[in-house]
mmCIF file of C-alpha atoms in Angstrom:
data_model
loop_
_atom_site.group_PDB
_atom_site.id
_atom_site.type_symbol
_atom_site.label_atom_id
_atom_site.label_comp_id
_atom_site.label_asym_id
_atom_site.label_seq_id
_atom_site.Cartn_x
_atom_site.Cartn_y
_atom_site.Cartn_z
ATOM 1 C CA LYS O 1 45.744 13.010 -2.425
ATOM 2 C CA GLU O 2 43.692 15.072 -3.647
ATOM 3 C CA GLY O 3 40.856 12.872 -5.370
ATOM 4 C CA HIS O 4 40.803 9.429 -5.730
ATOM 5 C CA ASP O 5 44.043 7.802 -5.803
ATOM 6 C CA TYR O 6 43.381 4.573 -7.639
ATOM 7 C CA GLN O 7 46.498 2.988 -6.113
ATOM 8 C CA TYR O 8 45.687 2.681 -2.682
ATOM 9 C CA LEU O 9 42.111 2.290 -3.445
ATOM 10 C CA SER O 10 42.692 -0.947 -5.403
ATOM 11 C CA HIS O 11 45.009 -1.947 -2.388
ATOM 12 C CA LYS O 12 43.102 -1.370 0.214
ATOM 13 C CA VAL O 13 40.283 -3.606 -1.541
ATOM 14 C CA GLN O 14 42.926 -6.533 -1.522
ATOM 15 C CA LEU O 15 43.714 -6.148 1.865
ATOM 16 C CA GLN O 16 40.040 -6.314 2.645
ATOM 17 C CA GLN O 17 39.782 -9.616 0.731
ATOM 18 C CA LEU O 18 43.016 -10.715 2.082
ATOM 19 C CA ALA O 19 41.900 -10.498 5.674
ATOM 20 C CA GLN O 20 38.352 -11.880 5.275
ATOM 21 C CA ALA O 21 39.649 -14.997 3.766
ATOM 22 C CA ALA O 22 41.882 -15.566 6.818
ATOM 23 C CA GLY O 23 38.987 -14.755 9.158
ATOM 24 C CA ASN O 24 40.841 -11.476 10.900
ATOM 25 C CA VAL O 25 37.329 -9.131 11.267
ATOM 26 C CA GLU O 26 39.310 -6.562 12.954
ATOM 27 C CA LEU O 27 41.422 -5.740 10.115
ATOM 28 C CA PHE O 28 38.451 -6.158 7.772
ATOM 29 C CA ALA O 29 36.002 -3.885 9.615
ATOM 30 C CA THR O 30 39.158 -1.510 9.933
ATOM 31 C CA LEU O 31 39.712 -1.113 6.725
ATOM 32 C CA ALA O 32 35.684 -0.786 5.738
ATOM 33 C CA MET O 33 34.696 1.253 8.696
ATOM 34 C CA GLU O 34 37.164 3.959 8.580
ATOM 35 C CA GLY O 35 36.494 5.161 12.011
ATOM 36 C CA ALA O 36 32.646 5.218 11.343
ATOM 37 C CA THR O 37 29.682 3.481 13.429
ATOM 38 C CA PRO O 38 27.525 1.513 12.095
ATOM 39 C CA ASN O 39 24.491 3.919 11.378
ATOM 40 C CA GLU O 40 27.091 5.639 9.347
ATOM 41 C CA ARG O 41 28.158 3.046 7.549
ATOM 42 C CA PRO O 42 25.541 0.303 7.172
ATOM 43 C CA GLN O 43 25.953 -1.315 4.164
ATOM 44 C CA CYS O 44 29.627 -1.827 5.825
ATOM 45 C CA ALA O 45 28.080 -2.615 8.848
ATOM 46 C CA LEU O 46 26.290 -4.894 7.388
ATOM 47 C CA ASP O 47 29.354 -6.674 5.757
ATOM 48 C CA VAL O 48 31.385 -7.048 9.304
ATOM 49 C CA ALA O 49 28.587 -8.606 10.701
ATOM 50 C CA THR O 50 28.106 -11.087 8.279
ATOM 51 C CA LEU O 51 31.709 -11.830 8.635
ATOM 52 C CA TYR O 52 32.085 -12.161 12.603
ATOM 53 C CA LEU O 53 28.723 -14.917 11.538
ATOM 54 C CA ASP O 54 30.220 -16.920 9.457
ATOM 55 C CA LEU O 55 33.061 -16.759 11.871
ATOM 56 C CA GLY O 56 30.610 -18.044 14.750
ATOM 57 C CA GLN O 57 30.716 -15.316 16.861
ATOM 58 C CA ALA O 58 27.142 -14.316 16.578
ATOM 59 C CA LYS O 59 27.568 -11.871 20.071
ATOM 60 C CA ARG O 60 30.229 -10.053 18.169
ATOM 61 C CA ALA O 61 27.874 -10.039 14.992
ATOM 62 C CA LEU O 62 25.272 -8.160 16.493
ATOM 63 C CA ASP O 63 27.163 -5.417 17.853
ATOM 64 C CA TRP O 64 28.255 -4.742 14.208
ATOM 65 C CA MET O 65 24.315 -4.451 13.288
ATOM 66 C CA PRO O 66 23.012 -1.538 12.490
ATOM 67 C CA SER O 67 20.258 0.409 14.230
ATOM 68 C CA GLN O 68 18.613 2.764 11.564
ATOM 69 C CA ALA O 69 16.531 0.930 8.797
ATOM 70 C CA ASN O 70 16.483 2.066 5.359
ATOM 71 C CA ARG O 71 14.394 0.900 1.867
ATOM 72 C CA HIS O 72 17.823 -0.152 0.236
ATOM 73 C CA TRP O 73 18.659 -2.399 2.358
ATOM 74 C CA ARG O 74 16.170 -3.049 5.155
ATOM 75 C CA HIS O 75 15.403 -6.636 3.498
ATOM 76 C CA GLN O 76 19.377 -7.090 3.727
ATOM 77 C CA SER O 77 19.530 -6.753 7.336
ATOM 78 C CA THR O 78 16.866 -7.926 8.166
ATOM 79 C CA GLU O 79 17.226 -11.257 6.853
ATOM 80 C CA LEU O 80 20.546 -11.036 8.793
ATOM 81 C CA ARG O 81 19.106 -10.370 12.327
ATOM 82 C CA ILE O 82 17.346 -13.274 11.828
ATOM 83 C CA ARG O 83 20.529 -15.469 10.825
ATOM 84 C CA ILE O 84 22.433 -13.632 13.896
ATOM 85 C CA TYR O 85 19.246 -15.418 16.765
ATOM 86 C CA THR O 86 19.045 -18.237 15.151
ATOM 87 C CA ALA O 87 22.284 -19.093 16.223
ATOM 88 C CA LEU O 88 21.962 -17.363 19.416
ATOM 89 C CA GLY O 89 18.412 -19.752 19.947
ATOM 90 C CA ASP O 90 17.075 -16.566 20.404
ATOM 91 C CA HIS O 91 13.136 -17.529 18.539
ATOM 92 C CA ASP O 92 11.054 -15.175 19.775
ATOM 93 C CA LYS O 93 13.029 -12.553 18.324
ATOM 94 C CA VAL O 94 13.483 -14.635 15.105
ATOM 95 C CA GLN O 95 9.743 -14.746 14.675
ATOM 96 C CA GLY O 96 9.151 -11.740 15.420
ATOM 97 C CA LEU O 97 11.227 -10.118 12.355
ATOM 98 C CA GLN O 98 9.633 -13.059 9.921
ATOM 99 C CA LEU O 99 6.024 -11.668 10.782
ATOM 100 C CA GLN O 100 8.352 -8.002 10.851
ATOM 101 C CA GLN O 101 9.265 -9.110 7.051
ATOM 102 C CA PHE O 102 5.749 -10.471 5.748
ATOM 103 C CA LYS O 103 4.614 -7.252 6.852
ATOM 104 C CA TYR O 104 7.440 -4.876 4.806
ATOM 105 C CA SER O 105 7.113 -7.816 1.730
ATOM 106 C CA PRO O 106 2.969 -9.947 2.060
ATOM 107 C CA SER O 107 4.015 -13.686 0.098
ATOM 108 C CA ALA O 108 3.533 -17.138 0.269
ATOM 109 C CA ILE O 109 7.034 -17.371 0.616
ATOM 110 C CA SER O 110 7.474 -14.713 3.771
ATOM 111 C CA ALA O 111 4.052 -16.150 5.316
ATOM 112 C CA LYS O 112 5.687 -19.988 5.197
ATOM 113 C CA ARG O 113 8.671 -19.148 7.103
ATOM 114 C CA TRP O 114 6.923 -17.671 9.857
ATOM 115 C CA LEU O 115 4.068 -20.582 9.877
ATOM 116 C CA GLU O 116 6.713 -22.591 10.637
ATOM 117 C CA ASN O 117 6.663 -21.301 13.401
ATOM 118 C CA PHE O 118 3.906 -23.112 15.238
ATOM 119 C CA PRO O 119 2.251 -26.607 14.983
ATOM 120 C CA GLU O 120 -0.413 -27.419 12.919
ATOM 121 C CA GLU O 121 -3.180 -27.277 14.734
ATOM 122 C CA GLU O 122 -2.331 -23.511 15.285
ATOM 123 C CA GLN O 123 -2.303 -22.655 11.326
ATOM 124 C CA ASP O 124 -5.369 -21.820 10.359
ATOM 125 C CA LEU O 125 -5.533 -19.338 13.518
ATOM 126 C CA ARG O 126 -2.250 -17.940 11.867
ATOM 127 C CA ARG O 127 -2.719 -17.633 8.435
ATOM 128 C CA ALA O 128 -5.448 -15.623 9.188
ATOM 129 C CA GLU O 129 -3.925 -13.594 11.507
ATOM 130 C CA LEU O 130 -1.491 -12.926 7.789
ATOM 131 C CA LEU O 131 -4.864 -11.952 5.799
ATOM 132 C CA SER O 132 -5.959 -9.648 8.728
ATOM 133 C CA LEU O 133 -2.505 -8.003 8.325
ATOM 134 C CA LEU O 134 -2.761 -8.179 5.043
ATOM 135 C CA ASN O 135 -6.175 -6.842 4.495
ATOM 136 C CA GLN O 136 -5.753 -3.730 6.524
ATOM 137 C CA GLY O 137 -2.264 -2.727 5.253
ATOM 138 C CA GLU O 138 -1.744 -0.369 2.114
ATOM 139 C CA TYR O 139 -0.699 -3.392 -0.532
ATOM 140 C CA ASN O 140 -1.393 -3.299 -4.130
ATOM 141 C CA TRP O 141 -3.936 -5.458 -6.101
ATOM 142 C CA GLN O 142 -1.055 -7.860 -6.476
ATOM 143 C CA THR O 143 0.179 -7.979 -3.559
ATOM 144 C CA LYS O 144 -3.818 -9.070 -2.238
ATOM 145 C CA ALA O 145 -4.310 -11.266 -5.253
ATOM 146 C CA ARG O 146 -1.412 -13.437 -5.259
ATOM 147 C CA LEU O 147 -1.177 -14.323 -1.883
ATOM 148 C CA TYR O 148 -5.328 -15.115 -1.971
ATOM 149 C CA ILE O 149 -4.397 -17.151 -4.864
ATOM 150 C CA ASP O 150 -1.262 -19.622 -3.583
ATOM 151 C CA TRP O 151 -3.425 -20.353 -0.354
ATOM 152 C CA GLN O 152 -6.316 -21.356 -2.972
ATOM 153 C CA ASN O 153 -8.756 -18.757 -1.793
ATOM 154 C CA TYR O 154 -9.848 -17.693 -6.004
ATOM 155 C CA ALA O 155 -12.901 -16.507 -4.634
ATOM 156 C CA THR O 156 -11.998 -13.802 -2.229
ATOM 157 C CA ALA O 157 -8.840 -13.238 -5.296
ATOM 158 C CA ALA O 158 -11.522 -12.138 -7.717
ATOM 159 C CA GLU O 159 -13.465 -9.772 -5.596
ATOM 160 C CA ILE O 160 -9.933 -7.775 -4.832
ATOM 161 C CA ILE O 161 -9.968 -7.815 -9.303
ATOM 162 C CA GLU O 162 -13.059 -6.819 -9.667
ATOM 163 C CA CYS O 163 -13.261 -4.018 -7.083
ATOM 164 C CA ASN O 164 -9.437 -2.784 -8.337
ATOM 165 C CA ALA O 165 -10.117 -3.163 -12.068
ATOM 166 C CA SER O 166 -8.948 0.606 -13.118
ATOM 167 C CA ASP O 167 -5.496 -0.760 -11.637
ATOM 168 C CA VAL O 168 -6.086 -3.950 -13.157
ATOM 169 C CA ALA O 169 -6.212 -2.690 -16.508
ATOM 170 C CA GLN O 170 -3.219 -0.413 -16.460
ATOM 171 C CA SER O 171 -0.869 -2.971 -15.092
ATOM 172 C CA ASP O 172 1.614 -5.033 -16.813
ATOM 173 C CA TYR O 173 0.293 -7.597 -19.159
ATOM 174 C CA TYR O 174 2.234 -9.933 -17.715
ATOM 175 C CA THR O 175 1.081 -9.877 -14.663
ATOM 176 C CA GLN O 176 -2.395 -9.747 -15.734
ATOM 177 C CA SER O 177 -2.235 -12.870 -18.137
ATOM 178 C CA GLU O 178 -0.185 -15.034 -15.242
ATOM 179 C CA ILE O 179 -3.031 -14.352 -12.241
ATOM 180 C CA ALA O 180 -5.703 -14.878 -15.065
ATOM 181 C CA LYS O 181 -4.747 -18.123 -15.369
ATOM 182 C CA ALA O 182 -5.276 -18.955 -12.062
ATOM 183 C CA LEU O 183 -8.841 -17.994 -11.967
ATOM 184 C CA ILE O 184 -10.082 -18.728 -15.729
ATOM 185 C CA ASN O 185 -12.346 -21.825 -14.774
ATOM 186 C CA ASP O 186 -14.100 -20.474 -11.610
ATOM 187 C CA HIS O 187 -14.039 -16.814 -11.923
ATOM 188 C CA PRO O 188 -14.522 -15.802 -15.783
ATOM 189 C CA ARG O 189 -15.280 -12.367 -15.090
ATOM 190 C CA ALA O 190 -12.076 -11.016 -12.994
ATOM 191 C CA ALA O 191 -9.699 -13.542 -15.828
ATOM 192 C CA THR O 192 -11.582 -11.741 -18.118
ATOM 193 C CA LEU O 193 -10.788 -8.063 -16.606
ATOM 194 C CA LEU O 194 -7.108 -8.572 -16.514
ATOM 195 C CA LEU O 195 -7.058 -10.241 -19.963
ATOM 196 C CA ARG O 196 -8.694 -7.200 -21.279
ATOM 197 C CA GLY O 197 -5.406 -5.498 -20.003
ATOM 198 C CA ALA O 198 -2.953 -7.928 -21.261
ATOM 199 C CA VAL O 199 -4.967 -7.324 -24.529
ATOM 200 C CA GLU O 200 -4.861 -3.465 -24.509
ATOM 201 C CA GLN O 201 -1.244 -2.976 -23.561
ATOM 202 C CA THR O 202 -0.518 -5.366 -26.166
ATOM 203 C CA LEU O 203 -1.677 -3.762 -29.175
ATOM 204 C CA ALA O 204 -0.482 -0.321 -27.652
ATOM 205 C CA GLU O 205 2.942 -1.594 -27.956
ATOM 206 C CA ALA O 206 2.180 -2.171 -31.146
ATOM 207 C CA ARG O 207 4.682 -4.643 -31.752
ATOM 208 C CA THR O 208 3.126 -7.064 -34.917
ATOM 209 C CA LYS O 209 5.066 -10.068 -33.742
ATOM 210 C CA ASN O 210 2.722 -9.758 -30.781
ATOM 211 C CA TYR O 211 -0.018 -9.288 -31.796
ATOM 212 C CA THR O 212 -0.778 -13.463 -32.237
ATOM 213 C CA ILE O 213 -0.282 -13.373 -28.129
ATOM 214 C CA ALA O 214 -3.281 -10.281 -27.782
ATOM 215 C CA VAL O 215 -5.688 -13.182 -30.056
ATOM 216 C CA ASN O 216 -4.682 -15.812 -27.788
ATOM 217 C CA TYR O 217 -6.275 -13.994 -25.209
ATOM 218 C CA ILE O 218 -9.320 -12.916 -26.700
ATOM 219 C CA LYS O 219 -9.671 -16.340 -27.691
ATOM 220 C CA LYS O 220 -9.970 -16.863 -23.679
ATOM 221 C CA MET O 221 -11.836 -14.258 -23.521
ATOM 222 C CA ILE O 222 -14.803 -14.951 -25.886
ATOM 223 C CA THR O 223 -14.866 -18.612 -23.553
ATOM 224 C CA CYS O 224 -15.589 -16.465 -20.348
ATOM 225 C CA ASP O 225 -18.164 -14.480 -21.968
ATOM 226 C CA GLU O 226 -20.222 -17.631 -22.548
ATOM 227 C CA ARG O 227 -19.975 -18.948 -18.524
ATOM 228 C CA ILE O 228 -21.066 -15.315 -17.500
ATOM 229 C CA ASP O 229 -24.881 -14.288 -16.908
ATOM 230 C CA ASP O 230 -24.371 -10.704 -15.144
ATOM 231 C CA TRP O 231 -22.092 -8.344 -16.774
ATOM 232 C CA THR O 232 -22.671 -5.571 -14.057
ATOM 233 C CA PRO O 233 -20.995 -2.984 -13.420
ATOM 234 C CA PHE O 234 -18.159 -3.390 -16.314
ATOM 235 C CA THR O 235 -18.701 -3.640 -20.269
ATOM 236 C CA THR O 236 -19.857 -6.596 -21.609
ATOM 237 C CA HIS O 237 -17.848 -8.714 -23.722
ATOM 238 C CA HIS O 238 -19.052 -7.438 -27.235
ATOM 239 C CA ASP O 239 -19.351 -3.514 -26.168
ATOM 240 C CA TRP O 240 -14.934 -3.843 -25.326
ATOM 241 C CA PHE O 241 -14.500 -5.961 -28.491
ATOM 242 C CA GLN O 242 -16.188 -2.805 -30.649
ATOM 243 C CA ASP O 243 -14.232 -0.327 -28.953
ATOM 244 C CA ILE O 244 -10.780 -2.527 -29.795
ATOM 245 C CA LEU O 245 -11.969 -3.433 -33.292
ATOM 246 C CA GLN O 246 -12.577 0.933 -33.846
ATOM 247 C CA THR O 247 -9.729 1.704 -31.272
ATOM 248 C CA HIS O 248 -7.163 0.292 -34.194
ATOM 249 C CA ALA O 249 -8.690 -0.663 -37.080
ATOM 250 C CA ARG O 250 -5.769 0.470 -38.706
ATOM 251 C CA LYS O 251 -3.788 -2.223 -37.340
ATOM 252 C CA SER O 252 -3.884 -4.337 -40.432
ATOM 253 C CA SER O 253 -1.506 -7.088 -38.937
ATOM 254 C CA PHE O 254 -3.787 -6.882 -35.840
ATOM 255 C CA ILE O 255 -7.025 -7.620 -37.602
ATOM 256 C CA GLY O 256 -5.896 -10.399 -40.104
ATOM 257 C CA LYS O 257 -4.669 -12.442 -36.806
ATOM 258 C CA LEU O 258 -8.219 -12.067 -35.714
ATOM 259 C CA LYS O 259 -9.856 -12.893 -39.257
ATOM 260 C CA ALA O 260 -7.321 -16.115 -39.392
ATOM 261 C CA ALA O 261 -8.882 -17.005 -35.916
ATOM 262 C CA GLY O 262 -12.047 -17.072 -37.048
ATOM 263 C CA ILE O 263 -12.853 -13.912 -34.611
ATOM 264 C CA HIS O 264 -15.318 -11.708 -36.088
ATOM 265 C CA GLY O 265 -17.047 -8.294 -34.712
#
């Protein structure tokens, strides 16, 4: 029929579900693909490959893997390939795909998966390789700082934040405040830059209920200021706070909460 035949589509979906439950991959593939190639219908092809793999047919699953990359299903495709090559016992391919996942999305989790392929005596060397990839790649400050923090290299994380102060200030206050927690003890200046952004973002939203959170951030910044000897090249806490008071002078609720907390200009 012209247009959508909803009864046909409903029956087709039900039959696909029945074929999947029964382990009839050929029927499932016929219905899902409708004569298309894996590259023409990559998402459907991944479903077919997954079903073959779940039934213990890793080689047939590999035949159905689409070769083209697409940002919408790249992660799913790579993860499925890792499962397939693991089932086939091809550890070199698994290791290469895990490294590919790290390059696409560097994190402590993706790093850990790749590092697990190597013995303990190689861990430091391999970790250095990952950090080299991270530093050379075009990743944002958050990605880099989070991984250094996860590996307890707080000094480098602080340096990344200070070198990207403008971008840090424009980030969301949840990210700013969370990363600041890891740095506030030993790197108060970097933590302050993060907390400044969190205060500015919170006040920009102008939600009265969140002003208490902004005041708490400022309290932390005051304790940081007491441990900072050199603000160069950044604005001092005093000057920054004066600007905040001037910019948000009409927010009476915020000013009241500052006074209640004993914070004055």
